[in-house]
Amino acid sequence: MLPSSVSERILSRGLMDVLIRAGLVAILAISCYQVFHPFLNLMLWALILGVTFYPLHCRLRERLGLRDGHVATLIVVVSLALLMVPIYLLASSMAESVQAAIELVKEGDLRVPAPNESVASWPLIGQSLYSFWQQASSDLTSLIKELLPHLRGFGLGMLGKLAGVGAGFLLFIGALIVGGIFMAYGENGHRSAIQIAARISGPDRGPQIAQLCTATIRAVAQGVVGIAFIQMLLVGLGFVLMGIPGAGLLALLVLLLGIMQLPVLLITIPVIIFVFATEGATAGTIIFAIYSFVAGMSDNILKPLLLGRGVNVPMPVVLIGALGGMVTGGIIGLFIGPVVLAVGYMLFWHWVADQPQTLEDAEEEGRAT
């Protein structure tokens, strides 16, 4: 046997080697993260889009008989075209509206219709709203002068928000292109994901975790975007039939609120109030109000049907993960939150099911043998 001093020296040297290696690995990991951090959101969005569109990629490849790269290019080009057309139309419509408003202000023909007298009888805000509306209809120029100092800060804030939206849109376009590259190498990526998950969680749980992450991303993408699109169609149809000014822009705002997991009632309730204030309480306005309110609440019915489809965890887990991820991480958290919560939920119940053998079970097993 070695002397105690020699063994202690060997142990201390081995511990020092382990600490040095761990420190070098930590430095390497931090350095890699700092280099990769500017592209983190881009790659996360690309991964989400690639996973979401990959089933479509597989179906088109089988039906068209094209190579993976050609099918991925086709999906990216068609998606970009579908994005550019409504954005171009919206931008053109907004530019025309702004130009028309400027012309009305220059010519002095800008008029606000007088409010209905029933507005003054509304509880809490009726009288003040009626006075404000009446001043706008009678002397709009002086009202604009009074509000101009307050509107200046609001306008600067809106410009900043629009700049952020533009940067986010460019990021989305770049992520869509990178997602097309991921789809072109989808089979290799799927095998790599299973290998990574198996290396972390073991060969038994690894494939299940990879499948759960994939299914959760697709369920959230299809559920959230699909529900928001259905709500946009329902609410937008009512706005168009009722002749609401700017119905197309309001429908687009409904789509954005649905994707952001915000209540669509933020749009429908003010529109209902506007309709009652301008047209009064008629049979048509009452039917429109009921329809718009129900359409704005339709996500409460559609979420249980669509959001958790194909995921081997309860729907409330996915919904809580989507809402919590949205609050903590923004739009990207809408997808990351459910994945993290679903994986944690599955690992927790695997740990619960993997009960250690008790002393009584061991004794019974020994008697049986």
GROMACS .gro file of C-alpha atoms in nm:
model
  369
    1MET     CA    1   0.000   0.000   0.000
    2LEU     CA    2   0.111   0.357  -0.068
    3PRO     CA    3   0.192   0.584   0.224
    4SER     CA    4  -0.086   0.818   0.328
    5SER     CA    5   0.110   1.126   0.221
    6VAL     CA    6   0.160   0.984  -0.129
    7SER     CA    7  -0.207   0.890  -0.166
    8GLU     CA    8  -0.315   1.234  -0.044
    9ARG     CA    9  -0.079   1.393  -0.295
   10ILE     CA   10  -0.223   1.181  -0.576
   11LEU     CA   11  -0.580   1.264  -0.471
   12SER     CA   12  -0.509   1.636  -0.451
   13ARG     CA   13  -0.341   1.625  -0.791
   14GLY     CA   14  -0.638   1.440  -0.938
   15LEU     CA   15  -0.878   1.690  -0.782
   16MET     CA   16  -0.671   1.977  -0.923
   17ASP     CA   17  -0.681   1.820  -1.269
   18VAL     CA   18  -1.061   1.784  -1.247
   19LEU     CA   19  -1.101   2.146  -1.138
   20ILE     CA   20  -0.873   2.272  -1.415
   21ARG     CA   21  -1.062   2.070  -1.678
   22ALA     CA   22  -1.398   2.188  -1.543
   23GLY     CA   23  -1.274   2.549  -1.549
   24LEU     CA   24  -1.151   2.516  -1.907
   25VAL     CA   25  -1.482   2.359  -2.014
   26ALA     CA   26  -1.673   2.643  -1.842
   27ILE     CA   27  -1.456   2.904  -2.016
   28LEU     CA   28  -1.511   2.733  -2.350
   29ALA     CA   29  -1.889   2.715  -2.292
   30ILE     CA   30  -1.908   3.083  -2.193
   31SER     CA   31  -1.699   3.186  -2.494
   32CYS     CA   32  -1.918   2.983  -2.730
   33TYR     CA   33  -2.230   3.139  -2.580
   34GLN     CA   34  -2.093   3.492  -2.621
   35VAL     CA   35  -2.009   3.424  -2.985
   36PHE     CA   36  -2.346   3.259  -3.053
   37HIS     CA   37  -2.562   3.499  -2.848
   38PRO     CA   38  -2.622   3.757  -3.129
   39PHE     CA   39  -2.775   3.479  -3.341
   40LEU     CA   40  -2.969   3.308  -3.058
   41ASN     CA   41  -3.315   3.447  -3.141
   42LEU     CA   42  -3.260   3.390  -3.512
   43MET     CA   43  -3.167   3.025  -3.461
   44LEU     CA   44  -3.450   2.962  -3.214
   45TRP     CA   45  -3.707   3.103  -3.459
   46ALA     CA   46  -3.547   2.906  -3.742
   47LEU     CA   47  -3.571   2.587  -3.536
   48ILE     CA   48  -3.936   2.655  -3.450
   49LEU     CA   49  -4.027   2.726  -3.814
   50GLY     CA   50  -3.831   2.425  -3.938
   51VAL     CA   51  -4.002   2.189  -3.692
   52THR     CA   52  -4.344   2.338  -3.771
   53PHE     CA   53  -4.315   2.315  -4.150
   54TYR     CA   54  -4.131   1.981  -4.168
   55PRO     CA   55  -4.449   1.764  -4.194
   56LEU     CA   56  -4.558   1.979  -4.490
   57HIS     CA   57  -4.209   1.938  -4.632
   58CYS     CA   58  -4.239   1.558  -4.613
   59ARG     CA   59  -4.583   1.553  -4.779
   60LEU     CA   60  -4.472   1.778  -5.065
   61ARG     CA   61  -4.159   1.571  -5.117
   62GLU     CA   62  -4.364   1.254  -5.152
   63ARG     CA   63  -4.622   1.409  -5.386
   64LEU     CA   64  -4.391   1.617  -5.605
   65GLY     CA   65  -4.096   1.379  -5.607
   66LEU     CA   66  -3.845   1.662  -5.557
   67ARG     CA   67  -3.524   1.669  -5.358
   68ASP     CA   68  -3.523   1.795  -5.001
   69GLY     CA   69  -3.346   2.118  -5.090
   70HIS     CA   70  -3.587   2.199  -5.373
   71VAL     CA   71  -3.894   2.136  -5.155
   72ALA     CA   72  -3.751   2.352  -4.874
   73THR     CA   73  -3.680   2.632  -5.123
   74LEU     CA   74  -4.035   2.609  -5.257
   75ILE     CA   75  -4.183   2.637  -4.905
   76VAL     CA   76  -3.963   2.938  -4.820
   77VAL     CA   77  -4.043   3.122  -5.146
   78VAL     CA   78  -4.419   3.063  -5.116
   79SER     CA   79  -4.415   3.166  -4.747
   80LEU     CA   80  -4.229   3.487  -4.828
   81ALA     CA   81  -4.475   3.566  -5.107
   82LEU     CA   82  -4.769   3.507  -4.874
   83LEU     CA   83  -4.609   3.741  -4.621
   84MET     CA   84  -4.514   4.016  -4.864
   85VAL     CA   85  -4.849   4.052  -5.041
   86PRO     CA   86  -5.066   4.143  -4.736
   87ILE     CA   87  -4.786   4.357  -4.588
   88TYR     CA   88  -4.755   4.550  -4.914
   89LEU     CA   89  -5.133   4.599  -4.933
   90LEU     CA   90  -5.145   4.708  -4.568
   91ALA     CA   91  -4.858   4.952  -4.613
   92SER     CA   92  -5.020   5.096  -4.926
   93SER     CA   93  -5.354   5.132  -4.750
   94MET     CA   94  -5.195   5.303  -4.449
   95ALA     CA   95  -4.998   5.538  -4.675
   96GLU     CA   96  -5.312   5.632  -4.866
   97SER     CA   97  -5.504   5.688  -4.542
   98VAL     CA   98  -5.231   5.912  -4.402
   99GLN     CA   99  -5.212   6.107  -4.727
  100ALA     CA  100  -5.589   6.150  -4.733
  101ALA     CA  101  -5.587   6.268  -4.370
  102ILE     CA  102  -5.314   6.522  -4.449
  103GLU     CA  103  -5.515   6.653  -4.743
  104LEU     CA  104  -5.827   6.685  -4.527
  105VAL     CA  105  -5.634   6.880  -4.265
  106LYS     CA  106  -5.484   7.110  -4.529
  107GLU     CA  107  -5.821   7.179  -4.690
  108GLY     CA  108  -6.000   7.218  -4.357
  109ASP     CA  109  -6.260   6.955  -4.446
  110LEU     CA  110  -6.185   6.724  -4.153
  111ARG     CA  111  -6.506   6.679  -3.958
  112VAL     CA  112  -6.598   6.459  -3.662
  113PRO     CA  113  -6.967   6.354  -3.647
  114ALA     CA  114  -7.161   6.479  -3.348
  115PRO     CA  115  -7.215   6.224  -3.070
  116ASN     CA  116  -7.548   6.067  -2.994
  117GLU     CA  117  -7.713   6.220  -2.686
  118SER     CA  118  -7.744   5.873  -2.531
  119VAL     CA  119  -7.364   5.873  -2.480
  120ALA     CA  120  -7.402   6.124  -2.196
  121SER     CA  121  -7.618   5.878  -2.001
  122TRP     CA  122  -7.349   5.607  -1.995
  123PRO     CA  123  -7.226   5.529  -1.642
  124LEU     CA  124  -6.891   5.662  -1.516
  125ILE     CA  125  -6.746   5.791  -1.845
  126GLY     CA  126  -7.060   5.904  -2.029
  127GLN     CA  127  -7.057   6.276  -1.950
  128SER     CA  128  -6.682   6.329  -1.997
  129LEU     CA  129  -6.681   6.127  -2.318
  130TYR     CA  130  -6.980   6.321  -2.449
  131SER     CA  131  -6.810   6.655  -2.372
  132PHE     CA  132  -6.486   6.548  -2.539
  133TRP     CA  133  -6.668   6.416  -2.845
  134GLN     CA  134  -6.881   6.730  -2.867
  135GLN     CA  135  -6.572   6.953  -2.859
  136ALA     CA  136  -6.409   6.741  -3.129
  137SER     CA  137  -6.713   6.777  -3.354
  138SER     CA  138  -6.750   7.153  -3.299
  139ASP     CA  139  -6.391   7.281  -3.268
  140LEU     CA  140  -6.144   7.012  -3.373
  141THR     CA  141  -5.856   7.252  -3.436
  142SER     CA  142  -5.840   7.384  -3.079
  143LEU     CA  143  -5.873   7.030  -2.942
  144ILE     CA  144  -5.577   6.914  -3.152
  145LYS     CA  145  -5.370   7.207  -3.025
  146GLU     CA  146  -5.451   7.110  -2.666
  147LEU     CA  147  -5.361   6.746  -2.723
  148LEU     CA  148  -5.050   6.809  -2.935
  149PRO     CA  149  -4.799   6.819  -2.643
  150HIS     CA  150  -4.933   6.488  -2.516
  151LEU     CA  151  -4.944   6.331  -2.861
  152ARG     CA  152  -4.579   6.416  -2.931
  153GLY     CA  153  -4.446   6.167  -2.677
  154PHE     CA  154  -4.701   5.909  -2.784
  155GLY     CA  155  -4.595   5.953  -3.147
  156LEU     CA  156  -4.228   5.904  -3.065
  157GLY     CA  157  -4.315   5.591  -2.872
  158MET     CA  158  -4.518   5.459  -3.163
  159LEU     CA  159  -4.230   5.524  -3.402
  160GLY     CA  160  -4.004   5.324  -3.173
  161LYS     CA  161  -4.256   5.040  -3.165
  162LEU     CA  162  -4.286   5.044  -3.544
  163ALA     CA  163  -3.908   5.029  -3.575
  164GLY     CA  164  -3.909   4.729  -3.342
  165VAL     CA  165  -4.179   4.563  -3.551
  166GLY     CA  166  -3.974   4.621  -3.865
  167ALA     CA  167  -3.663   4.468  -3.706
  168GLY     CA  168  -3.870   4.173  -3.587
  169PHE     CA  169  -4.010   4.121  -3.935
  170LEU     CA  170  -3.659   4.116  -4.084
  171LEU     CA  171  -3.557   3.868  -3.815
  172PHE     CA  172  -3.854   3.649  -3.906
  173ILE     CA  173  -3.759   3.654  -4.275
  174GLY     CA  174  -3.402   3.552  -4.191
  175ALA     CA  175  -3.531   3.279  -3.958
  176LEU     CA  176  -3.760   3.148  -4.233
  177ILE     CA  177  -3.464   3.118  -4.471
  178VAL     CA  178  -3.250   2.941  -4.210
  179GLY     CA  179  -3.550   2.722  -4.124
  180GLY     CA  180  -3.558   2.616  -4.489
  181ILE     CA  181  -3.197   2.498  -4.454
  182PHE     CA  182  -3.299   2.300  -4.144
  183MET     CA  183  -3.582   2.138  -4.342
  184ALA     CA  184  -3.343   2.044  -4.622
  185TYR     CA  185  -3.139   1.845  -4.368
  186GLY     CA  186  -3.440   1.739  -4.161
  187GLU     CA  187  -3.360   1.368  -4.134
  188ASN     CA  188  -3.006   1.431  -4.013
  189GLY     CA  189  -3.137   1.693  -3.771
  190HIS     CA  190  -3.395   1.450  -3.632
  191ARG     CA  191  -3.129   1.186  -3.570
  192SER     CA  192  -2.901   1.442  -3.408
  193ALA     CA  193  -3.182   1.561  -3.178
  194ILE     CA  194  -3.250   1.203  -3.065
  195GLN     CA  195  -2.879   1.141  -3.004
  196ILE     CA  196  -2.845   1.459  -2.797
  197ALA     CA  197  -3.157   1.382  -2.593
  198ALA     CA  198  -3.043   1.021  -2.540
  199ARG     CA  199  -2.699   1.138  -2.429
  200ILE     CA  200  -2.857   1.372  -2.171
  201SER     CA  201  -3.148   1.160  -2.046
  202GLY     CA  202  -3.047   0.808  -2.141
  203PRO     CA  203  -3.140   0.583  -2.433
  204ASP     CA  204  -3.485   0.506  -2.290
  205ARG     CA  205  -3.611   0.858  -2.229
  206GLY     CA  206  -3.414   1.042  -2.496
  207PRO     CA  207  -3.636   0.957  -2.796
  208GLN     CA  208  -3.949   1.031  -2.589
  209ILE     CA  209  -3.816   1.376  -2.493
  210ALA     CA  210  -3.720   1.457  -2.852
  211GLN     CA  211  -4.064   1.351  -2.974
  212LEU     CA  212  -4.234   1.550  -2.697
  213CYS     CA  213  -4.041   1.868  -2.783
  214THR     CA  214  -4.126   1.833  -3.152
  215ALA     CA  215  -4.495   1.767  -3.088
  216THR     CA  216  -4.520   2.055  -2.840
  217ILE     CA  217  -4.367   2.308  -3.081
  218ARG     CA  218  -4.601   2.198  -3.359
  219ALA     CA  219  -4.906   2.199  -3.134
  220VAL     CA  220  -4.836   2.550  -3.006
  221ALA     CA  221  -4.755   2.683  -3.354
  222GLN     CA  222  -5.063   2.533  -3.514
  223GLY     CA  223  -5.288   2.598  -3.216
  224VAL     CA  224  -5.188   2.957  -3.142
  225VAL     CA  225  -5.155   3.077  -3.501
  226GLY     CA  226  -5.452   2.871  -3.617
  227ILE     CA  227  -5.680   3.002  -3.341
  228ALA     CA  228  -5.566   3.360  -3.405
  229PHE     CA  229  -5.637   3.320  -3.777
  230ILE     CA  230  -5.985   3.177  -3.713
  231GLN     CA  231  -6.063   3.465  -3.478
  232MET     CA  232  -5.940   3.714  -3.737
  233LEU     CA  233  -6.177   3.566  -3.997
  234LEU     CA  234  -6.476   3.560  -3.761
  235VAL     CA  235  -6.428   3.910  -3.621
  236GLY     CA  236  -6.319   4.061  -3.954
  237LEU     CA  237  -6.626   3.923  -4.130
  238GLY     CA  238  -6.852   4.095  -3.878
  239PHE     CA  239  -6.662   4.423  -3.913
  240VAL     CA  240  -6.685   4.415  -4.293
  241LEU     CA  241  -7.057   4.335  -4.297
  242MET     CA  242  -7.122   4.613  -4.044
  243GLY     CA  243  -6.919   4.862  -4.249
  244ILE     CA  244  -6.672   4.946  -3.971
  245PRO     CA  245  -6.405   5.196  -4.090
  246GLY     CA  246  -6.065   5.031  -4.123
  247ALA     CA  247  -6.209   4.679  -4.089
  248GLY     CA  248  -5.904   4.520  -4.254
  249LEU     CA  249  -5.659   4.691  -4.019
  250LEU     CA  250  -5.871   4.599  -3.717
  251ALA     CA  251  -5.880   4.236  -3.833
  252LEU     CA  252  -5.500   4.239  -3.859
  253LEU     CA  253  -5.482   4.373  -3.503
  254VAL     CA  254  -5.708   4.086  -3.395
  255LEU     CA  255  -5.461   3.842  -3.551
  256LEU     CA  256  -5.168   4.004  -3.369
  257LEU     CA  257  -5.350   4.003  -3.035
  258GLY     CA  258  -5.440   3.637  -3.082
  259ILE     CA  259  -5.078   3.543  -3.151
  260MET     CA  260  -4.964   3.747  -2.849
  261GLN     CA  261  -5.224   3.565  -2.633
  262LEU     CA  262  -5.399   3.892  -2.547
  263PRO     CA  263  -5.781   3.909  -2.532
  264VAL     CA  264  -5.941   4.004  -2.862
  265LEU     CA  265  -6.208   4.185  -2.660
  266LEU     CA  266  -5.960   4.474  -2.648
  267ILE     CA  267  -6.063   4.534  -3.012
  268THR     CA  268  -6.423   4.413  -3.023
  269ILE     CA  269  -6.557   4.599  -2.717
  270PRO     CA  270  -6.442   4.948  -2.834
  271VAL     CA  271  -6.587   4.873  -3.179
  272ILE     CA  272  -6.919   4.769  -3.021
  273ILE     CA  273  -6.924   5.092  -2.819
  274PHE     CA  274  -6.849   5.292  -3.135
  275VAL     CA  275  -7.135   5.124  -3.323
  276PHE     CA  276  -7.385   5.189  -3.043
  277ALA     CA  277  -7.266   5.550  -3.012
  278THR     CA  278  -7.302   5.626  -3.383
  279GLU     CA  279  -7.604   5.415  -3.483
  280GLY     CA  280  -7.792   5.366  -3.158
  281ALA     CA  281  -7.950   5.049  -3.018
  282THR     CA  282  -8.115   4.880  -3.316
  283ALA     CA  283  -8.173   4.514  -3.398
  284GLY     CA  284  -7.871   4.513  -3.630
  285THR     CA  285  -7.635   4.670  -3.378
  286ILE     CA  286  -7.751   4.433  -3.102
  287ILE     CA  287  -7.694   4.128  -3.326
  288PHE     CA  288  -7.353   4.267  -3.426
  289ALA     CA  289  -7.261   4.324  -3.061
  290ILE     CA  290  -7.355   3.969  -2.961
  291TYR     CA  291  -7.175   3.819  -3.260
  292SER     CA  292  -6.859   4.024  -3.207
  293PHE     CA  293  -6.850   3.943  -2.836
  294VAL     CA  294  -6.889   3.568  -2.899
  295ALA     CA  295  -6.630   3.575  -3.179
  296GLY     CA  296  -6.388   3.757  -2.950
  297MET     CA  297  -6.435   3.487  -2.686
  298SER     CA  298  -6.411   3.192  -2.927
  299ASP     CA  299  -6.048   3.122  -2.834
  300ASN     CA  300  -6.170   2.989  -2.497
  301ILE     CA  301  -6.350   2.710  -2.687
  302LEU     CA  302  -6.086   2.650  -2.955
  303LYS     CA  303  -5.780   2.630  -2.726
  304PRO     CA  304  -5.885   2.306  -2.552
  305LEU     CA  305  -5.956   2.153  -2.895
  306LEU     CA  306  -5.642   2.257  -3.085
  307LEU     CA  307  -5.365   2.363  -2.848
  308GLY     CA  308  -5.280   2.027  -2.691
  309ARG     CA  309  -5.341   1.808  -2.998
  310GLY     CA  310  -5.072   1.545  -3.052
  311VAL     CA  311  -4.891   1.618  -2.723
  312ASN     CA  312  -4.866   1.345  -2.461
  313VAL     CA  313  -4.919   1.587  -2.173
  314PRO     CA  314  -5.241   1.749  -2.046
  315MET     CA  315  -5.359   2.055  -2.236
  316PRO     CA  316  -5.347   2.283  -1.926
  317VAL     CA  317  -4.973   2.217  -1.901
  318VAL     CA  318  -4.922   2.337  -2.258
  319LEU     CA  319  -5.153   2.636  -2.206
  320ILE     CA  320  -4.985   2.743  -1.881
  321GLY     CA  321  -4.645   2.703  -2.045
  322ALA     CA  322  -4.753   2.918  -2.340
  323LEU     CA  323  -4.894   3.195  -2.120
  324GLY     CA  324  -4.604   3.188  -1.873
  325GLY     CA  325  -4.346   3.178  -2.150
  326MET     CA  326  -4.520   3.470  -2.322
  327VAL     CA  327  -4.503   3.677  -2.003
  328THR     CA  328  -4.138   3.599  -1.928
  329GLY     CA  329  -3.988   3.569  -2.277
  330GLY     CA  330  -4.216   3.746  -2.523
  331ILE     CA  331  -4.325   3.582  -2.848
  332ILE     CA  332  -4.034   3.338  -2.848
  333GLY     CA  333  -4.131   3.233  -2.496
  334LEU     CA  334  -4.470   3.134  -2.632
  335PHE     CA  335  -4.297   2.829  -2.784
  336ILE     CA  336  -4.011   2.772  -2.539
  337GLY     CA  337  -4.233   2.784  -2.230
  338PRO     CA  338  -4.458   2.488  -2.324
  339VAL     CA  339  -4.157   2.279  -2.431
  340VAL     CA  340  -3.975   2.335  -2.101
  341LEU     CA  341  -4.288   2.276  -1.892
  342ALA     CA  342  -4.390   1.965  -2.088
  343VAL     CA  343  -4.043   1.809  -2.057
  344GLY     CA  344  -4.033   1.892  -1.687
  345TYR     CA  345  -4.381   1.745  -1.641
  346MET     CA  346  -4.283   1.421  -1.816
  347LEU     CA  347  -3.954   1.383  -1.626
  348PHE     CA  348  -4.131   1.452  -1.295
  349TRP     CA  349  -4.383   1.174  -1.347
  350HIS     CA  350  -4.111   0.938  -1.468
  351TRP     CA  351  -3.931   1.011  -1.142
  352VAL     CA  352  -4.251   0.951  -0.944
  353ALA     CA  353  -4.314   0.621  -1.121
  354ASP     CA  354  -3.956   0.503  -1.065
  355GLN     CA  355  -4.010   0.418  -0.698
  356PRO     CA  356  -3.713   0.270  -0.508
  357GLN     CA  357  -3.752  -0.085  -0.386
  358THR     CA  358  -3.872  -0.099  -0.028
  359LEU     CA  359  -3.740  -0.339   0.237
  360GLU     CA  360  -4.067  -0.537   0.240
  361ASP     CA  361  -4.056  -0.582  -0.139
  362ALA     CA  362  -3.696  -0.702  -0.119
  363GLU     CA  363  -3.783  -0.957   0.154
  364GLU     CA  364  -4.080  -1.087  -0.045
  365GLU     CA  365  -3.864  -1.116  -0.357
  366GLY     CA  366  -3.604  -1.309  -0.152
  367ARG     CA  367  -3.865  -1.555  -0.015
  368ALA     CA  368  -4.000  -1.612  -0.365
  369THR     CA  369  -3.655  -1.704  -0.492
   0.00000   0.00000   0.00000
